[in-house]
XYZ file of C-alpha atoms in Angstrom:
466
model
C 307.384 12.832 46.082
C 304.211 12.026 48.002
C 304.156 13.049 51.624
C 302.424 11.247 54.457
C 301.462 14.598 55.948
C 301.533 18.032 54.317
C 301.072 21.116 56.479
C 299.836 24.373 54.965
C 301.061 27.290 57.068
C 304.165 27.516 59.288
C 302.713 29.428 62.234
C 302.389 28.006 65.772
C 299.917 25.247 64.839
C 301.655 24.402 61.572
C 305.297 24.150 62.551
C 304.600 22.287 65.793
C 302.381 19.825 63.955
C 304.967 19.269 61.216
C 307.797 18.610 63.670
C 305.652 16.340 65.862
C 304.474 14.328 62.841
C 308.082 13.893 61.728
C 309.038 12.712 65.219
C 306.340 10.055 64.883
C 307.863 8.730 61.677
C 305.794 10.442 58.999
C 307.286 11.913 55.835
C 306.379 15.575 56.254
C 306.333 18.710 54.118
C 305.253 22.198 55.131
C 304.153 24.971 52.768
C 304.744 28.624 53.677
C 303.822 31.332 51.205
C 306.451 33.841 52.374
C 309.914 32.941 53.676
C 309.994 36.244 55.558
C 306.924 35.053 57.495
C 308.312 31.636 58.429
C 306.879 30.919 61.858
C 303.700 32.873 61.134
C 302.270 36.103 62.455
C 303.118 35.276 66.072
C 306.845 35.045 65.434
C 307.111 37.852 62.879
C 304.338 40.378 63.497
C 302.773 39.489 66.824
C 303.825 37.752 70.024
C 307.598 37.896 69.675
C 308.420 41.324 68.187
C 305.630 42.979 70.157
C 306.846 41.577 73.467
C 310.385 42.622 72.569
C 309.152 46.194 72.164
C 307.175 46.042 75.407
C 310.195 44.732 77.301
C 312.485 47.429 75.921
C 309.950 50.113 76.792
C 309.575 48.779 80.320
C 313.333 48.765 80.878
C 313.595 52.329 79.609
C 310.682 53.396 81.785
C 312.200 51.762 84.858
C 315.448 53.673 84.361
C 313.561 56.888 83.633
C 311.493 56.611 86.804
C 314.442 55.573 88.978
C 317.343 57.916 88.151
C 319.307 56.724 91.184
C 318.877 53.051 90.327
C 321.833 51.057 91.680
C 323.746 54.296 92.145
C 324.027 54.826 88.392
C 323.901 58.230 86.802
C 321.112 58.280 84.213
C 321.150 60.747 81.350
C 317.727 61.422 79.917
C 317.181 61.634 76.195
C 314.772 60.693 73.473
C 313.824 57.101 72.762
C 315.488 55.529 69.748
C 312.420 53.876 68.228
C 314.374 52.639 65.224
C 316.730 50.872 67.620
C 313.855 49.304 69.561
C 312.262 48.097 66.336
C 315.540 46.700 65.016
C 316.074 44.762 68.253
C 312.594 43.263 67.910
C 313.261 42.326 64.262
C 316.560 40.699 65.202
C 314.789 38.626 67.845
C 312.314 37.447 65.217
C 315.160 36.656 62.803
C 316.945 34.544 65.406
C 313.835 32.486 66.093
C 313.065 32.177 62.384
C 316.549 30.812 61.778
C 316.055 28.439 64.675
C 312.847 27.166 63.133
C 314.608 26.495 59.819
C 317.183 24.468 61.750
C 314.451 22.454 63.470
C 312.872 21.594 60.133
C 316.207 20.314 58.846
C 316.911 18.456 62.076
C 313.574 16.649 61.844
C 313.692 16.112 58.054
C 310.684 18.356 57.396
C 310.723 19.665 53.816
C 310.039 23.408 53.602
C 308.198 24.441 50.441
C 307.862 28.168 49.718
C 304.743 29.206 47.845
C 300.974 29.604 48.036
C 299.015 26.361 48.293
C 295.593 25.647 46.843
C 293.838 22.302 46.800
C 293.371 20.619 43.420
C 291.842 17.405 44.732
C 291.782 15.399 47.951
C 295.428 14.356 47.621
C 297.007 17.247 45.679
C 297.790 20.919 46.223
C 299.027 23.374 43.615
C 301.883 25.494 44.977
C 302.705 28.761 43.199
C 305.845 30.731 44.007
C 306.380 34.492 44.034
C 308.354 34.338 40.781
C 305.634 32.479 38.933
C 307.050 28.983 39.279
C 304.492 26.298 40.138
C 304.397 22.682 41.231
C 301.973 20.064 42.412
C 302.519 18.370 45.752
C 300.759 15.186 46.813
C 300.058 13.865 50.295
C 298.016 11.250 52.101
C 296.927 13.689 54.788
C 296.852 17.461 55.152
C 296.752 20.029 57.939
C 295.233 23.455 57.320
C 297.015 25.913 59.614
C 296.869 29.138 57.623
C 296.219 31.424 60.579
C 294.269 34.665 60.548
C 294.347 38.291 59.439
C 293.340 41.562 61.153
C 289.634 42.356 60.990
C 289.038 45.785 59.382
C 286.459 48.277 60.556
C 283.488 48.231 58.181
C 284.004 50.843 55.481
C 287.386 51.909 56.840
C 290.262 50.333 54.871
C 293.794 50.139 56.185
C 296.145 52.521 54.363
C 299.140 51.223 56.381
C 300.309 54.774 57.073
C 297.679 56.566 59.138
C 295.139 53.759 59.578
C 297.123 50.703 60.580
C 296.971 47.247 62.152
C 299.195 45.706 64.794
C 301.406 44.409 61.949
C 302.417 47.984 61.109
C 302.279 49.055 64.758
C 305.297 46.926 65.652
C 307.377 48.509 62.885
C 306.807 52.188 63.613
C 310.142 53.971 63.764
C 308.468 57.310 64.420
C 305.590 57.692 66.819
C 302.891 60.376 66.782
C 302.199 62.763 69.602
C 298.633 61.491 69.791
C 296.971 58.271 68.624
C 293.700 56.369 68.865
C 293.449 52.626 69.338
C 290.168 50.973 68.350
C 289.532 47.825 70.355
C 290.048 47.390 74.087
C 290.843 43.683 74.069
C 294.249 42.181 74.808
C 296.105 43.511 71.753
C 294.633 46.998 71.970
C 295.374 47.186 75.686
C 298.969 46.064 75.170
C 299.591 48.644 72.449
C 297.966 51.390 74.521
C 300.295 50.571 77.402
C 303.371 50.435 75.147
C 302.790 53.691 73.298
C 301.919 55.457 76.528
C 305.171 54.250 78.077
C 307.261 55.700 75.238
C 305.496 59.058 75.498
C 302.622 59.044 72.993
C 299.265 60.431 74.080
C 296.878 57.474 73.802
C 293.113 57.108 73.648
C 291.450 53.707 73.381
C 287.866 53.083 72.332
C 285.923 49.902 73.101
C 282.384 49.063 72.009
C 281.694 46.978 75.126
C 281.128 48.577 78.516
C 284.555 47.707 79.923
C 288.202 47.511 78.972
C 289.312 43.886 78.481
C 285.697 42.722 78.227
C 286.654 39.031 78.228
C 288.372 39.304 81.614
C 286.880 39.261 85.097
C 285.177 42.576 85.852
C 287.423 43.383 88.800
C 290.520 42.957 86.634
C 288.990 45.070 83.862
C 288.046 47.778 86.324
C 291.521 47.826 87.854
C 293.217 47.998 84.460
C 291.058 50.966 83.526
C 292.052 52.686 86.781
C 295.723 52.066 86.008
C 295.217 53.546 82.547
C 293.572 56.596 84.075
C 296.571 57.096 86.380
C 298.814 56.973 83.328
C 296.643 59.467 81.411
C 295.416 56.898 78.886
C 291.921 57.951 77.857
C 289.531 54.994 77.859
C 286.234 55.361 76.001
C 283.934 52.406 76.658
C 280.431 51.767 75.295
C 281.656 53.720 72.290
C 282.235 53.065 68.613
C 283.996 54.687 65.681
C 281.411 56.121 63.343
C 283.527 57.925 60.752
C 287.186 58.171 59.759
C 288.847 60.509 57.284
C 292.524 61.128 56.582
C 293.255 64.800 56.036
C 296.335 67.001 56.219
C 298.538 64.296 57.653
C 296.107 63.457 60.433
C 293.166 61.133 61.025
C 289.851 62.745 61.908
C 287.743 60.264 63.879
C 284.122 60.633 64.901
C 283.281 58.574 67.958
C 279.766 57.847 69.133
C 279.519 57.302 72.877
C 277.013 57.458 75.723
C 277.100 61.269 75.657
C 276.761 61.655 71.890
C 279.288 62.205 69.105
C 282.701 63.834 69.224
C 285.314 64.327 66.519
C 289.034 64.425 67.264
C 292.187 64.430 65.162
C 294.952 61.906 65.777
C 298.343 61.307 64.238
C 297.598 57.605 63.954
C 294.663 55.194 64.134
C 295.509 51.618 65.126
C 292.673 49.155 64.600
C 292.579 46.090 66.831
C 289.053 44.691 66.689
C 289.851 41.009 66.326
C 291.011 38.721 63.550
C 289.383 36.661 60.810
C 290.447 33.165 59.681
C 292.578 32.948 56.541
C 290.655 30.170 54.814
C 289.570 31.791 51.558
C 291.496 30.966 48.412
C 292.588 27.523 49.627
C 290.235 25.641 47.321
C 288.476 23.966 50.231
C 285.387 23.557 48.068
C 287.408 21.250 45.811
C 287.823 18.722 48.607
C 284.542 19.323 50.440
C 285.976 20.830 53.640
C 283.188 22.734 55.368
C 283.508 26.222 56.836
C 280.996 28.127 58.943
C 279.471 31.514 58.169
C 282.607 33.308 59.446
C 285.088 31.154 57.546
C 286.154 28.997 60.495
C 286.666 25.270 59.931
C 284.683 22.948 62.236
C 286.698 20.040 63.683
C 286.215 17.306 66.264
C 288.355 16.905 69.386
C 290.987 15.136 67.277
C 291.242 18.163 64.914
C 289.595 16.215 62.075
C 287.504 18.135 59.547
C 284.563 16.599 57.713
C 287.023 15.428 55.019
C 288.590 12.196 56.271
C 292.215 13.028 55.387
C 292.195 16.739 56.266
C 292.882 18.275 59.682
C 292.796 21.885 60.875
C 294.358 23.722 63.827
C 295.085 27.206 65.148
C 293.336 30.427 64.182
C 291.269 28.750 61.450
C 289.237 27.121 64.241
C 286.510 28.797 66.268
C 288.599 28.514 69.420
C 290.548 31.258 71.244
C 293.219 32.712 68.952
C 296.194 31.981 71.189
C 299.573 30.728 69.992
C 299.975 28.314 72.901
C 296.577 26.801 72.168
C 297.508 26.494 68.487
C 300.622 24.548 69.543
C 298.435 22.025 71.366
C 295.906 21.762 68.541
C 298.679 21.201 66.011
C 300.256 18.502 68.123
C 296.961 16.637 68.473
C 296.421 16.832 64.693
C 299.855 15.295 64.082
C 299.306 12.516 66.589
C 295.912 11.721 65.103
C 297.374 11.643 61.596
C 300.054 9.228 62.842
C 297.432 6.909 64.317
C 298.042 7.825 67.926
C 295.554 8.797 70.607
C 296.127 11.763 72.889
C 294.026 13.477 75.509
C 291.627 16.094 74.128
C 292.220 19.721 75.050
C 290.500 21.020 78.170
C 289.675 24.465 76.853
C 288.593 25.624 80.316
C 292.195 25.190 81.471
C 293.856 27.231 78.731
C 295.517 30.362 80.170
C 295.099 33.833 78.726
C 297.526 36.713 79.206
C 297.656 40.442 78.518
C 301.201 41.816 78.246
C 300.602 45.424 79.204
C 303.033 47.153 81.584
C 300.916 45.835 84.458
C 300.016 42.409 83.133
C 296.771 40.487 83.425
C 296.360 36.716 83.211
C 293.529 34.284 83.780
C 292.329 30.725 83.531
C 288.828 29.344 83.879
C 285.608 31.120 84.791
C 285.105 34.761 85.646
C 283.013 35.557 88.701
C 280.291 36.813 86.368
C 280.251 33.524 84.460
C 280.082 31.422 87.612
C 277.210 33.526 88.902
C 275.282 33.324 85.621
C 275.549 29.521 85.693
C 274.173 29.344 89.216
C 277.326 27.840 90.706
C 277.779 28.066 94.461
C 281.253 29.533 94.853
C 283.587 31.412 97.144
C 285.973 34.235 96.225
C 289.415 34.823 97.685
C 291.576 37.827 96.863
C 295.051 38.847 97.908
C 296.836 42.069 96.962
C 300.494 42.160 95.988
C 301.066 45.170 98.246
C 301.353 42.755 101.180
C 303.969 40.629 99.409
C 307.588 41.064 100.492
C 309.147 40.483 97.080
C 306.688 42.882 95.461
C 307.742 45.535 97.944
C 311.435 44.855 97.267
C 310.887 45.128 93.502
C 308.589 48.173 93.795
C 305.924 46.169 91.953
C 303.015 46.199 94.383
C 300.211 46.917 91.907
C 297.428 44.366 91.541
C 296.042 41.203 93.068
C 295.245 37.519 92.630
C 291.566 36.580 92.665
C 290.406 32.993 93.148
C 286.956 31.614 92.341
C 286.464 28.221 93.987
C 283.655 25.747 94.444
C 282.099 26.408 97.847
C 281.889 22.742 98.856
C 284.983 21.151 97.317
C 287.366 24.071 97.050
C 288.002 23.112 93.437
C 289.396 25.841 91.209
C 286.793 27.366 88.921
C 288.758 30.416 87.825
C 291.828 32.484 88.669
C 292.422 36.083 87.674
C 295.650 37.992 88.182
C 296.596 41.572 87.544
C 300.102 42.603 88.465
C 303.792 42.199 87.784
C 304.568 39.197 85.531
C 301.019 37.886 85.890
C 301.567 35.813 82.748
C 304.213 33.802 84.604
C 302.255 33.482 87.856
C 299.141 31.997 86.237
C 300.737 28.634 85.427
C 300.699 27.342 88.996
C 296.925 27.610 88.820
C 296.707 26.125 85.316
C 298.509 22.989 86.501
C 296.417 22.838 89.675
C 293.146 23.204 87.789
C 294.103 20.592 85.204
C 295.240 18.191 87.938
C 292.034 18.676 89.928
C 293.758 20.194 92.950
C 291.824 22.316 95.415
C 292.644 25.744 96.811
C 293.506 23.947 100.035
C 296.171 21.940 98.253
C 297.798 25.129 96.972
C 297.446 26.930 100.304
C 299.226 24.075 102.099
C 302.074 23.994 99.591
C 305.129 25.779 100.987
C 306.192 28.606 98.686
C 309.703 30.041 98.809
C 310.133 33.412 100.514
C 310.395 36.098 99.311
C 308.640 35.394 95.997
C 305.650 36.801 94.152
C 304.164 33.306 94.140
C 303.553 33.481 97.893
C 300.548 35.616 96.999
C 299.085 32.579 95.216
C 299.001 30.597 98.449
C 297.621 33.572 100.387
C 294.859 34.109 97.821
C 293.863 30.471 98.234
C 293.788 30.884 102.019
C 291.657 33.995 101.516
C 288.938 31.835 99.928
C 288.209 30.594 103.459
C 289.022 33.880 105.187
C 292.344 32.554 106.476
C 294.939 34.722 104.723
C 297.815 35.433 107.107
C 299.064 38.613 105.443
C 295.755 39.837 104.057
């Protein structure tokens, strides 16, 4: 059989693209090298199981901190990590089964095996048991995702030196651990392990936690970590690691020199690298850059006329929701349709720590560096009625708006369910609405979203409850 469109990789970009292409009338196949990883890293080793663990930990922590909650008698005991992990695995299994159903529903053929290009219309697919076949297609999508970036000279042993992939499967936790990398994933894991009782230190080479976020958000998150006894070492790097006597000895170089500490576990979260090697891209002339990323145009077309790419193999933010959009555009292009290009400045980012952070658009630092004339409005959740009711008053919403037009340049939230609250601003920014438009929109009371309107009013110094 020759497919109209063959997708390599079943992660967020791949499975969305395959289903969308099938909806548009194309004969579609999708190749996944491991049935147990159907749906990709996000579904099996990232977004879904990790957030399941975080949610379980937060529920347990809420009960632990509120023994008289709803008049219930709470009996304290140890945390059943194996149970938490099993719940997260079951969640992933349910969604994986759902994805299999969607493929069947949309007549997408699932092919299990590792794909490698033979020529511009053929891939060789080899299975785990040694069986092999050749699959032909008119057009292809490369959506093979990414893998954890190792520390130079420090290999993962998957027992004491681990990645997030092993971190979500730990059924026993150490008394003390070090996380290398203070970005979103490192921050989330630090928050999770701290919540379940592990002593956590986190080291970041940049001069702030969450270096990609607005400085005020980063600073507040670090303060929250300090309150929770999470040690944050910024402007620091790991210089040496050795595993000895069931522990990991780590030498850290910081502003005040070198220190060596022993930890029960070292979790490395210093970014990810595209999984583009071994695909035979040289056989079909698909270009990659010096880091292995595949350059594409706004229609997700590579330099090879019948080959598209989407998701983590692109030099765009490695976010599942962005991969969805990129995959959909690739499918529509392959089917001869035209769709609006992605506005990357309106793509939201979220950090799922106990106190969440979320953002869209420019940071204040970025706006200042570009010489933009802007105003800042900020409103704290402590003045919000629903936040008080829910005992979730930590954090704020910060708005960066054009001084003359009131147009949204950037929004930064730290607080309860920030990842949900950001979408009002994403829609407003994409639609070209001003802070005045949001401020004049009546928000239901009592809700956390009222703080959004107040933050917009604060841009002009008119917040009622601020």
